[in-house]
Amino acid sequence: EADIYQTPRYLVIGTGKKITLECSQTMGHDKMYWYQQDPGMELHLIHYSYGVNSTEKGDLSSESTVSRIRTEHFPLTLESARPSHTSQYLCASSEPANYGYTFGSGTRLTVV
Amino acid sequence: KNEVEQSPQNLTAQEGEFITINCSYSVGISALHWLQQHPGGGIVSLFMLSSGKKKHGRLIATINIQEKHSSLHITASHPRDSAVYICAVSDGSQGNLIFGKGTKLSVKP
C-alpha cells in the first residue's frame, strides 16, 4: 500500500511541451525530495523541501522547478521539455531527523 | 571516488544460496539505508541502520561504524529477490541521502 503517489507512471511527450509531474504523500512528512535516475545509474537529488513554502536545489543541476504550497503535495514542472530530460523521476518523503524514507513508484519520462 | 561504494556491481546466484552485498562509505553519516529497486522502478526501504545489526525475514543488515562498512545478507535466496539493491547514507549536515550505484542481483531457479 503506497503512501506516496506519483502520476503519471509513464509519459511520452514532444519537445517544447510543458509538463508537471505530480507527487503526493499522506504521511504528513515535512521533508520531500525529487530524484532523477538514468537507466542503470544511481539516483541524484535534484530538488528538496523542508516544508510548506520551502524549496531547495539538490546536487544535480536541473532545469525543472518545484513548488510546495501544501505539505502533502510536491509537484515538479518542466517548462519546455527536451530529449535530454528523458529519465526516471522519483519522489520521496522522510520522517523527522531524515529517518524512514518512503519512495514513490516513479515517473518514466520520454521526450521525443 | 564516490562517497558510497558498493560491491559487487552485478551478482548472479542460484536459488537457495547465501548472498552478501557490501557497502563502504567515506563520509560522516547519521544513518545508512538499504533500498530495493525492482525492474518497474519503484524503491522500497529495507533497513535503516545507525549501529549494529537488523533482521527482517531472510534479510540481515549489519553496520560497522568504525570501519565505515555495511553488509546486506540474504539467506536462502529466491528468484523473487532479483532486484537492484542500493546502499545510501544520510550525511550529517543537511541529512540528504547519498546513493551508491547499486548491486544488480539475479537469482536463478
Tab-separated table of N, CA and C in Angstrom, chain B residues 22 26 99:
chain	number	residue	atom	x	y	z
B	22	ASN	N	28.092	-5.704	-0.257
B	22	ASN	CA	28.881	-4.836	0.624
B	22	ASN	C	28.751	-3.365	0.239
B	26	SER	N	32.637	6.983	2.800
B	26	SER	CA	33.799	7.775	3.208
B	26	SER	C	33.430	9.057	3.939
B	99	PHE	N	23.755	8.181	-2.583
B	99	PHE	CA	23.481	6.826	-3.033
B	99	PHE	C	24.709	6.153	-3.623
